[in-house]
XYZ file of C-alpha atoms in Angstrom:
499
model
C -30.766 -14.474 -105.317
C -32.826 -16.904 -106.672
C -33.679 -18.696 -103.418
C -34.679 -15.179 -102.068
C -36.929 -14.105 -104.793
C -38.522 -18.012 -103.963
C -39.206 -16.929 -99.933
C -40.660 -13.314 -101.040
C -43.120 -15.633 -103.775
C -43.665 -17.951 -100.839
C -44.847 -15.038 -98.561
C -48.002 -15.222 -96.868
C -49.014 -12.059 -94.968
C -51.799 -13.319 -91.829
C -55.096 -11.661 -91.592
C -56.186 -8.541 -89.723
C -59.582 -9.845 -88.278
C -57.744 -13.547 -86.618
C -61.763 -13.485 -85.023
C -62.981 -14.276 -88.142
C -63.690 -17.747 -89.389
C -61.131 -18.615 -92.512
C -62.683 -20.010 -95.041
C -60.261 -22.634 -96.882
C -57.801 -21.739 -99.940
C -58.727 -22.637 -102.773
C -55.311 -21.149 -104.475
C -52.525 -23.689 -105.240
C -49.212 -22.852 -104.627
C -47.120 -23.180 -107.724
C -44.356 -25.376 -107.620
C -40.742 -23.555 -106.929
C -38.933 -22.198 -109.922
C -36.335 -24.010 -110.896
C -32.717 -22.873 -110.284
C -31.338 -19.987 -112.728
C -28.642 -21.027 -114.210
C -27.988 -17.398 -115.808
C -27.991 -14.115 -113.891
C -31.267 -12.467 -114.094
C -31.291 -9.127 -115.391
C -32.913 -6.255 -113.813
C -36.385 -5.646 -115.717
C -36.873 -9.774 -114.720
C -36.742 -8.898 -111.059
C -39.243 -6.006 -111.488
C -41.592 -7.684 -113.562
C -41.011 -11.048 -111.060
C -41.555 -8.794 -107.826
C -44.871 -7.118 -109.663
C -46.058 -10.511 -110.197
C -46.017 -11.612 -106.842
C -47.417 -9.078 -105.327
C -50.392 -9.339 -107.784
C -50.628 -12.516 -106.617
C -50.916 -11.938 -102.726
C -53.489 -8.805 -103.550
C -55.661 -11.365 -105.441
C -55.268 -13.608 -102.164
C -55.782 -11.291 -100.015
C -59.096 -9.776 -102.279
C -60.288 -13.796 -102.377
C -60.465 -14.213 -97.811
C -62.073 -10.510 -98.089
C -59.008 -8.533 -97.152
C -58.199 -5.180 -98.397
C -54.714 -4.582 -99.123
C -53.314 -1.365 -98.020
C -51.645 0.570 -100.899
C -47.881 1.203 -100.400
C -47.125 4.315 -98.573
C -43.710 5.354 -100.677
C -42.107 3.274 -103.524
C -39.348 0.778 -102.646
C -36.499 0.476 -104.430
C -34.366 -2.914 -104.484
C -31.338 -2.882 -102.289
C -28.267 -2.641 -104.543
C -27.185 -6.066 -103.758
C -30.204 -7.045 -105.515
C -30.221 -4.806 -108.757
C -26.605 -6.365 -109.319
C -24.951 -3.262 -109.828
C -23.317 -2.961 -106.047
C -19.544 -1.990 -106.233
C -17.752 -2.240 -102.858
C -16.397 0.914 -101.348
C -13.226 -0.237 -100.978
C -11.813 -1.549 -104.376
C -9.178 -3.121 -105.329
C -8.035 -0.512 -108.078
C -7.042 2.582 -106.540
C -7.774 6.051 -107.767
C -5.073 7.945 -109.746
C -4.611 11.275 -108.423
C -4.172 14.320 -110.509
C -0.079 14.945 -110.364
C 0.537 18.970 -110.123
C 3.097 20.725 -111.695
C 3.681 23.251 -109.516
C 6.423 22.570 -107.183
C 4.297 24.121 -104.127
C 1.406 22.166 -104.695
C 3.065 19.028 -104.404
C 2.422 16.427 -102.035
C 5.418 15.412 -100.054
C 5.747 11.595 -99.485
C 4.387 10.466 -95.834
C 7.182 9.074 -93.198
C 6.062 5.544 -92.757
C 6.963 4.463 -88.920
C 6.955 1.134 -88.168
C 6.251 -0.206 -84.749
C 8.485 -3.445 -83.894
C 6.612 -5.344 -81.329
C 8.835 -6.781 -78.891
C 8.807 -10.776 -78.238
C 7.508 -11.765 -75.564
C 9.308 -15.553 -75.707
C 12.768 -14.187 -75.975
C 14.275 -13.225 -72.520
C 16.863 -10.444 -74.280
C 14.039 -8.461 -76.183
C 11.187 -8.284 -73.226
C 11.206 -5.653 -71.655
C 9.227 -7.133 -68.474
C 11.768 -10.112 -68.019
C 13.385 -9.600 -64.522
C 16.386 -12.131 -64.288
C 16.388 -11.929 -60.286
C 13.441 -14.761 -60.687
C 14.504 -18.164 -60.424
C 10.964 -19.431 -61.746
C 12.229 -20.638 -65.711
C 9.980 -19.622 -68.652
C 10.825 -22.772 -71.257
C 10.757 -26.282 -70.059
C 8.542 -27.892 -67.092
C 8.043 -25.848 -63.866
C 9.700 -26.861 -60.862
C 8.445 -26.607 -57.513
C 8.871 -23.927 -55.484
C 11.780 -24.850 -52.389
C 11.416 -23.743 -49.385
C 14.742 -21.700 -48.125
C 16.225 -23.390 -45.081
C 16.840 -21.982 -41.802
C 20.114 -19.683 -41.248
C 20.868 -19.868 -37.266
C 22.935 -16.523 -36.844
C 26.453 -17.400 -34.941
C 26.938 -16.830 -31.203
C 27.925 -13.281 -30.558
C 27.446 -12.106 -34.382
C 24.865 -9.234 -32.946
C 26.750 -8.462 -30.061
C 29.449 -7.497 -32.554
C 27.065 -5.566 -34.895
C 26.044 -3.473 -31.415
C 29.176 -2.959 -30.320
C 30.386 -2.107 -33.520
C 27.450 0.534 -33.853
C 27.580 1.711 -30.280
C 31.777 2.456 -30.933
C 30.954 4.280 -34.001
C 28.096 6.534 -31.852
C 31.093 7.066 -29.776
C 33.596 7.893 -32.030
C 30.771 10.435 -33.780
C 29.889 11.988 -30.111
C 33.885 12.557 -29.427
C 33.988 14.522 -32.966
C 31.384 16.406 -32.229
C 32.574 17.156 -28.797
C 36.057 18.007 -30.519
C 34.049 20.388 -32.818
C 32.299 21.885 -30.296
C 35.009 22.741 -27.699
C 37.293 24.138 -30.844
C 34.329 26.546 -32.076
C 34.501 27.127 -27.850
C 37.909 27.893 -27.699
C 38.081 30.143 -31.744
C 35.378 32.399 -29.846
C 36.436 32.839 -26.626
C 39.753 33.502 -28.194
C 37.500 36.397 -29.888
C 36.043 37.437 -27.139
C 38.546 37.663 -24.333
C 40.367 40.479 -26.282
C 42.604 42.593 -24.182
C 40.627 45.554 -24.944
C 36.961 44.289 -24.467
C 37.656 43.187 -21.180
C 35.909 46.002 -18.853
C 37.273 45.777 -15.276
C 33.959 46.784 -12.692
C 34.407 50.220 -10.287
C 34.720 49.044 -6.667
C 31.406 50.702 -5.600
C 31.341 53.358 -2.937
C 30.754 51.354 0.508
C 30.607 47.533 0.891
C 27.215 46.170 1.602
C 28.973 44.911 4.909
C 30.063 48.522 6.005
C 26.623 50.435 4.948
C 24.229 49.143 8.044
C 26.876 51.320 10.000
C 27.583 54.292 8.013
C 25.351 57.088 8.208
C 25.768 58.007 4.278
C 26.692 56.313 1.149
C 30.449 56.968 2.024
C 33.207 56.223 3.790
C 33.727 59.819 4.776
C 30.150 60.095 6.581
C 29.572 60.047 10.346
C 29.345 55.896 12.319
C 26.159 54.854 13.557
C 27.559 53.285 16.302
C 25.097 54.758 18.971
C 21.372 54.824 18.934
C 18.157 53.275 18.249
C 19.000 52.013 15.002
C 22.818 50.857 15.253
C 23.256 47.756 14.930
C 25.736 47.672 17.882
C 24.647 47.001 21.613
C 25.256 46.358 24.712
C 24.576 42.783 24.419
C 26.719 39.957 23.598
C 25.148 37.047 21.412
C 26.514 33.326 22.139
C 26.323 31.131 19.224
C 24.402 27.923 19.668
C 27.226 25.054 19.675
C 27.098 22.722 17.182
C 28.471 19.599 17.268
C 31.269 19.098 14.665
C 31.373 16.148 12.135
C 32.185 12.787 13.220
C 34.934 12.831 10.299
C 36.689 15.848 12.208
C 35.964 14.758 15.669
C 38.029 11.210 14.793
C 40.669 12.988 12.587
C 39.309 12.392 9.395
C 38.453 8.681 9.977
C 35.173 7.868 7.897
C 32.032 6.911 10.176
C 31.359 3.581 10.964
C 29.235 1.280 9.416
C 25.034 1.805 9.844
C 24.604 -0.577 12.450
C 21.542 -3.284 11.105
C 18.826 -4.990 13.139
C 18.626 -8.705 13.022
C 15.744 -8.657 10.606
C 17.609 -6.283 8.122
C 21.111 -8.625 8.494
C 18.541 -11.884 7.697
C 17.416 -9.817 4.969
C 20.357 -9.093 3.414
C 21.623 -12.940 4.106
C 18.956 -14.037 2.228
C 19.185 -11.806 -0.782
C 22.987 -12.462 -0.944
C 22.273 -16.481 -0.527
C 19.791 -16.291 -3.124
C 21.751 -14.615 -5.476
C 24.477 -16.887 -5.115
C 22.193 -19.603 -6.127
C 20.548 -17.807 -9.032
C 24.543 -17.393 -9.989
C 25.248 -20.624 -10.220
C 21.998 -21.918 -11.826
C 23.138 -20.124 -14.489
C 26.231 -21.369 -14.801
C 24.848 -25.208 -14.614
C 22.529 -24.154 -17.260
C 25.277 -22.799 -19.601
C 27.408 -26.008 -18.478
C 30.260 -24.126 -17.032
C 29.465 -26.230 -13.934
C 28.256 -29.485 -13.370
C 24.636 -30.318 -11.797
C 24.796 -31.114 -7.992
C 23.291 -34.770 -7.226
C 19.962 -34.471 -5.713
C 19.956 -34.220 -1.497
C 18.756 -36.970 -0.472
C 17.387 -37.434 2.723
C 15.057 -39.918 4.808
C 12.044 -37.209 4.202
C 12.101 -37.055 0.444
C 14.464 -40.072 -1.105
C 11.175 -42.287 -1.873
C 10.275 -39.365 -3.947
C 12.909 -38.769 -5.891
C 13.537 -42.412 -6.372
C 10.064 -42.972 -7.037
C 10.818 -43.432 -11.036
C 13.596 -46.274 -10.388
C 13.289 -49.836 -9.660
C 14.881 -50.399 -5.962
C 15.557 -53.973 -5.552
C 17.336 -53.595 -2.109
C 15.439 -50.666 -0.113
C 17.476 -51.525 3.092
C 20.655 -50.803 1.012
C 19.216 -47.509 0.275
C 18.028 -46.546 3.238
C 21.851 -46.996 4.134
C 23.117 -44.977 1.544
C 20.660 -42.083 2.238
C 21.896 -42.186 5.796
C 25.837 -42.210 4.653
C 24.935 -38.773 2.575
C 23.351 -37.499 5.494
C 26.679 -38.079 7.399
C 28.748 -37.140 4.629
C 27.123 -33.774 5.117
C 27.129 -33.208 8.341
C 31.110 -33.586 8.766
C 31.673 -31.413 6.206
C 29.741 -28.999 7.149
C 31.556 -29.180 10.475
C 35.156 -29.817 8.749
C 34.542 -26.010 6.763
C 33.310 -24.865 9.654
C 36.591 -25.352 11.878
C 39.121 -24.682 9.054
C 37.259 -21.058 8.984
C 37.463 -21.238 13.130
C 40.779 -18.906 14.012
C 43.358 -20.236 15.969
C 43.843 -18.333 19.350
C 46.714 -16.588 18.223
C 44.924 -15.517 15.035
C 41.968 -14.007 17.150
C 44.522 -12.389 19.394
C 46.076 -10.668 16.584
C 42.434 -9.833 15.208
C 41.583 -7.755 18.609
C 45.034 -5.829 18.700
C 44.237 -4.641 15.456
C 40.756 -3.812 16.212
C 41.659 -2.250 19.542
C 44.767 -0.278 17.569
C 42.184 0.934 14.753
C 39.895 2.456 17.759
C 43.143 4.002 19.915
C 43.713 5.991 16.355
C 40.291 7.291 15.957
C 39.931 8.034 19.627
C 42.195 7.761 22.812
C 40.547 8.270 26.051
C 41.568 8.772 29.740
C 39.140 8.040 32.633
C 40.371 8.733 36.417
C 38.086 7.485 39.470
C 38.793 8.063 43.025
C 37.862 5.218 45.166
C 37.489 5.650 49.353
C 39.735 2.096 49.886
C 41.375 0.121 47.384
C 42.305 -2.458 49.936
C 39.949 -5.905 49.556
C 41.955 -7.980 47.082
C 39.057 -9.049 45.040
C 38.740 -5.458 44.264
C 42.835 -5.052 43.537
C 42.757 -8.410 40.900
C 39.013 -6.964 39.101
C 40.969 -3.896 38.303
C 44.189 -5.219 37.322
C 43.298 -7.883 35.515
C 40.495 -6.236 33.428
C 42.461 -3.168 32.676
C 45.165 -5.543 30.841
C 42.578 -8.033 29.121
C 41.166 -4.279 27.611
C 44.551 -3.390 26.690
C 44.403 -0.364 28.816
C 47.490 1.228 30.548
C 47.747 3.846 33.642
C 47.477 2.964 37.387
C 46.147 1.929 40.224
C 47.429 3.743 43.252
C 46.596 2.794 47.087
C 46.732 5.166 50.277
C 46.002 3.988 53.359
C 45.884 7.040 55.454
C 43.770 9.067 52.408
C 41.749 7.857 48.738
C 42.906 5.435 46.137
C 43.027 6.887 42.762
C 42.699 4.564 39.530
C 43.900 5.794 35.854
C 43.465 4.399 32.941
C 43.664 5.198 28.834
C 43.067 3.117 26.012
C 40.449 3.289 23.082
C 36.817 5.203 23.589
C 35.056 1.497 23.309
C 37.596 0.219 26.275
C 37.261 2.662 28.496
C 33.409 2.868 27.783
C 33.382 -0.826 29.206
C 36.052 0.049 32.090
C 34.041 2.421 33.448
C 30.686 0.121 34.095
C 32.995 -2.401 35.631
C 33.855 0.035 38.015
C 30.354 2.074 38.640
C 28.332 -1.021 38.478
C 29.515 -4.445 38.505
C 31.927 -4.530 40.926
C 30.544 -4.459 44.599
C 32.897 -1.870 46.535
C 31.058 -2.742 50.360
C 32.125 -5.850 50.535
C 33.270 -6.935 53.948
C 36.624 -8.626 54.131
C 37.961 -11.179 57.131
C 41.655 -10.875 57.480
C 42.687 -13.852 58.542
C 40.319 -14.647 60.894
C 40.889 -11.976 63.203
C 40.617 -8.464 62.029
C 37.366 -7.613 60.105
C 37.606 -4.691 57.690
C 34.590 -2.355 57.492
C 33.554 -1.327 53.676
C 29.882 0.016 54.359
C 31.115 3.163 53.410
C 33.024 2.782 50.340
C 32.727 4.127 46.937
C 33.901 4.808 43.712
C 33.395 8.022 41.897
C 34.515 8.913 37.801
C 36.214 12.931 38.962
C 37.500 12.878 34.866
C 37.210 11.856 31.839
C 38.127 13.035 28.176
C 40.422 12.769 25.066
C 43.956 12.612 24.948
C 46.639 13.091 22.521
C 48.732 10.123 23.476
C 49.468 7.776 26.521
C 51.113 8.923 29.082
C 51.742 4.921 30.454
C 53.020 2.071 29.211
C 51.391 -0.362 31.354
C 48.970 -0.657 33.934
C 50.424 -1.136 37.141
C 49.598 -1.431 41.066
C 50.976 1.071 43.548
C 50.922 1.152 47.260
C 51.984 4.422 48.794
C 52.276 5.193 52.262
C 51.961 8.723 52.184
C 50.199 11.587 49.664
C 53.447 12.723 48.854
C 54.813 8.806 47.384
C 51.400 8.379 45.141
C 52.294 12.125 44.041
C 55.840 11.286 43.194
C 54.687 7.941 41.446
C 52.017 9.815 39.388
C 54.939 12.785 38.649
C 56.983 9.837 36.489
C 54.195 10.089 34.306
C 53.717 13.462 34.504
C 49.964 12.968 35.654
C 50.553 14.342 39.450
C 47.647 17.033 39.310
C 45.615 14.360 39.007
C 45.986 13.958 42.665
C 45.014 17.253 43.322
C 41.937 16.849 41.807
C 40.936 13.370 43.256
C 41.703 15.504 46.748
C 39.515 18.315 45.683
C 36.362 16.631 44.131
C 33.370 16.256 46.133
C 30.384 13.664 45.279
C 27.823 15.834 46.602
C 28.901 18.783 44.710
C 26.824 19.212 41.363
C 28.524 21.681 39.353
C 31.667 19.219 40.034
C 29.777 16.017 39.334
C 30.163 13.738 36.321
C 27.386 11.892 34.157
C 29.781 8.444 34.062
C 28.016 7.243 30.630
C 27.123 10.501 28.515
């Protein structure tokens, strides 16, 4: 207090008019009190305070300044009058106790609030023991987790596994559904809610003819608008299936042009190697040697050191060889034998007969050069056909033969186009046989039901009646009558050979 009652002495308040020239104080300042060593009272500080401001008016009065005159008293703060008590003392007020039981205060509930600790694992409520990261002690560094390689097939499992359960859920549900099916239409198919529907009147078939809506009612079989006429109507034929034309035997194959069958080679081949690429890759096989050959073995040996290239040169052409016989080796042990290919074309030819047995019968004008008797014997027997060959002298020759629809097909342009039927013939030298005028004509041809021969044979009858007695053991002799019968330049009676 003292030391502040010093600064308020030492206080000098600056002029108003700073343009004026100040002249120099002539007041000395006093020398600083010296240190209380009591507590000053209260009339002191007043009578110390009106003092100095005496003092600073006189001042002020000696540079020509007019003080102004306080605008309200001031009081001293209580700090400084020395009589300050703090709100907040240390003795506590004693409160006036009532007697009446109502009035009464009742004592507070004091709650206390328990912090938790932070530091202890088992009282913080934020501690998550799932971390690995330790709270006491230095910290470690974080590790990074290693890699887990999943084992082979372990997700095919967990599919399969999945797609059998989807199964198994789908069959339930189809089991649910088909019993809720079978509850209701047990329900519903009652005896008595089944309602049987009235035949109606007429049939929808019978009313275009009927005059009325009735059976009883008067035909309209007469008249502009009967349906019935004079005319006949001829349904267009239609050619049945091919499975009921060959008995139920299942078409043949689509037959392919050579571009499609390289095609399809191709793919195949190229499949095959994809295949087995695979397979090297997955080492279920092992990886071919490279193919070397005198094009491309520099290249592929371009890597290694060749100290003797005329001893590789050698061994590239030994491969080469190599190759080349067994390519030829597989391709004779997959060569049939010729009883093997034999057997092959009776089965083939067998497989045809059952889809289709045909009969073709020509009629030829002479049957007598022997070229022309060995082209139809021995071709008939090489197509594994059967029937006859029959030769008249004073009339026709007639040939028959059956066998399968592909057979016969080639049969019959041996006979209408390769074979030459006017060729002349020298019989020994001395008689010369005319054949400008022969010819061969097809007078039948069609499906059969079974052979009616064994074998193909040669005949030579003298007469009509012989060649019908040799055709009657066969029971084929009308075919003689129609041979007789058939005239080439008839066209109602004519044949198209190859339809």
């Amino acid at each position: 207090r003292a030391e502040v009652m010093a600064r308020i002495a030492n206080l000098n308040l600056p002029s108003s008019n700073s343009h004026r020239p100040q002249p120099p104080s002539t007041s000395v300042r006093p020398p600083p009190p010296p240190a209380a060593t009591a507590t000053p009272t209260p009339a002191s500080i007043q009578s110390t305070i009106a003092a100095a401001r005496a003092r600073i008016e006189a001042q002020l009065k000696s540079q020509g300044i007019q003080p102004a005159p306080p605008s309200h008293p001031t009081e001293l703060h209580p700090m400084l009058r020395g009589d300050y008590k703090p709100k907040h003392s240390t003795q506590r007020a004693t409160l006036p106790v009532s007697s009446i039981k109502a009035n009464q205060q009742k004592p507070k509930l004091k709650i206390t609030h328990e912090t938790p600790s932070l530091t202890d694992p088992t009282q913080n409520p934020y501690f998550d023991p799932s971390l690995t990261r330790r709270t006491h002690g230095p910290q470690t560094r974080r590790r990074h987790k290693q890699f887990h390689f999943a084992e082979p097939g372990q997700y095919v499992e967990q599919a399969e596994r999945k797609r059998a359960e989807a199964r198994m859920e789908q069959l339930k549900q189809e089991i649910a559904e088909r019993a809720e099916l079978a509850r209701l239409e047990d329900e519903v198919l009652d005896a008595s809610a089944i309602q049987f529907v009235e035949p109606p009147q007429v049939e929808w078939w019978d009313a275009p003819f009927l005059s009325e809506a009735s059976y009883g009612s008067d035909a309209k079989l007469e008249g502009p608008d009967s349906l019935c006429t004079i005319y006949i109507q001829h349904p267009v034929p239609i050619e049945p299936p091919l499975a009921i034309r060959s008995q139920g035997v299942a078409p043949a194959q689509l037959i392919l042009t050579h571009k499609e069958r390289k095609k399809i080679r191709r793919q195949r081949r190229l499949e095959q190697q994809r295949e087995r690429r695979e397979k090297v890759m997955l080492g279920l096989l092992p990886p071919e040697p490279p193919k070397l050959k005198m094009s491309n073995f520099m290249q592929i040996m371009a890597n290694e050191s060749v100290p003797d290239p005329t001893k590789l040169e050698a061994e590239v052409r030994r491969q080469m060889q190599a190759r080349q016989t067994k390519h030829e080796a597989d391709n004779k042990a997959r060569k049939l034998t010729k009883e093997q290919r034999h057997e092959k074309i009776e089965a083939k030819t067998k497989a045809d007969e059952e889809a289709c047995l045909m009969r073709a019968v020509f009629r030829i004008n002479k049957l007598e050069h022997p070229q022309h008797w060995h082209k139809v014997t021995v071709n008939a027997r090489q197509m594994h056909l059967t029937g006859t060959a029959i030769s008249c002298p004073t009339g026709f020759s007639l040939v028959v033969v059956e066998g399968s629809a592909k057979n016969v097909k080639a049969y019959k342009k041996l006979m209408l186009r390769r074979i030459d039927w006017t060729m002349s013939q020298n019989d020994q030298g001395s008689v010369t046989n005319d054949f400008t005028s022969n010819e061969c004509h097809l007078i039948w041809q069609g499906e059969i039901d079974k052979r009616k021969f064994r074998q193909f044979k040669q005949h030579t009858s003298a007469s009509e009646t012989q060649a019908k007695k040799w055709l009657m053991r066969a029971k084929s002799d009308e075919l003689w009558q129609l041979a007789k019968q058939y005239d080439p330049n008839d066209s109602i009676t004519a044949l198209d050979p190859f339809a």
